Coordinates of C-alpha atoms in Angstrom, one line a residue:
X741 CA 118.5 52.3 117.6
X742 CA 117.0 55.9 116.8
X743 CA 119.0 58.0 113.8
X744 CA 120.1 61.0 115.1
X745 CA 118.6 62.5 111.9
X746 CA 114.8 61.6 113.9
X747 CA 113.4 64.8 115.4
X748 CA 110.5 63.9 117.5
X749 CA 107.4 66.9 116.9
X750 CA 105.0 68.1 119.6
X751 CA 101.7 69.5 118.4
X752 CA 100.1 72.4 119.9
X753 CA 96.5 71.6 121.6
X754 CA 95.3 75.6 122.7
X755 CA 93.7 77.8 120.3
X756 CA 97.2 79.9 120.7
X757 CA 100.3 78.4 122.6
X758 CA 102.8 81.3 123.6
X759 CA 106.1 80.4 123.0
X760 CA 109.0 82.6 125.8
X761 CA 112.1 83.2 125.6
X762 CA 112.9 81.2 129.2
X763 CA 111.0 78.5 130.9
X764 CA 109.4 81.4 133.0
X765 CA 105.7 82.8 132.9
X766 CA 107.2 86.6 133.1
X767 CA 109.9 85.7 130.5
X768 CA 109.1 87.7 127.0
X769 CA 106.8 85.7 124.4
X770 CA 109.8 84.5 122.2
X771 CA 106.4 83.8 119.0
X772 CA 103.3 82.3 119.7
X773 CA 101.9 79.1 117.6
X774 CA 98.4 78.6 116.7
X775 CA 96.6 75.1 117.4
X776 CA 97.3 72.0 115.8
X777 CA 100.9 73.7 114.1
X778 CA 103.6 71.3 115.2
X779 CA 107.1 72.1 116.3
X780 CA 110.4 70.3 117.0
X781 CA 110.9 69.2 120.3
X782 CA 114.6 70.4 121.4
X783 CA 114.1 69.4 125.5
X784 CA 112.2 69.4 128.3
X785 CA 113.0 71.2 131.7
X786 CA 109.8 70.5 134.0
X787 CA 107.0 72.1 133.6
X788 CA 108.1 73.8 130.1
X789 CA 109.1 72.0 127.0
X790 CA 111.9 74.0 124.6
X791 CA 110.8 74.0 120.8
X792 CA 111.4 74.9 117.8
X793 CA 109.4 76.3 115.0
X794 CA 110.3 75.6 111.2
X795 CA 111.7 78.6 110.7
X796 CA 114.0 78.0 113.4
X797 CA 113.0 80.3 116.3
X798 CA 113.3 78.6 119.4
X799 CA 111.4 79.1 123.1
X800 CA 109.8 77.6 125.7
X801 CA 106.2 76.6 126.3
X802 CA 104.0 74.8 129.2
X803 CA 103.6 71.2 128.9
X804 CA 99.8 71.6 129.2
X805 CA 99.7 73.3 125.6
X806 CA 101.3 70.7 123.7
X807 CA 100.5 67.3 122.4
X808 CA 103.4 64.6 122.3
X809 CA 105.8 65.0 125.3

């Protein structure tokens, strides 16, 4: 059985991976992540994946910019 200490990571695979504040392309870029940085992966809803950077701010970003999911 998995801990619930495991966090599972998603890397990012686009030069730069912008990170919004909803899972919507017109929401507001929440941060943006370079390539290869990897973030926690909080959930998926669809087409966007909700992650978390290691300095805690949190967003959404397409599925086709990340590794892992």
């Amino acid at each position: 059985a998995k801990q619930l200490g495991d966090k599972r990571s998603v890397m990012v695979k686009v030069p730069v991976a912008e990170v919004r504040t909803k899972a919507e392309d017109s929401a507001p870029i929440a941060f943006k992540a370079e390539q290869n940085v990897l973030l926690d992966l909080v959930g998926v809803n669809g087409s966007w994946v909700q992650v978390r950077d290691r300095e805690g701010a949190a967003g959404y970003v397409k599925v086709q910019q990340i590794w892992g999911v």
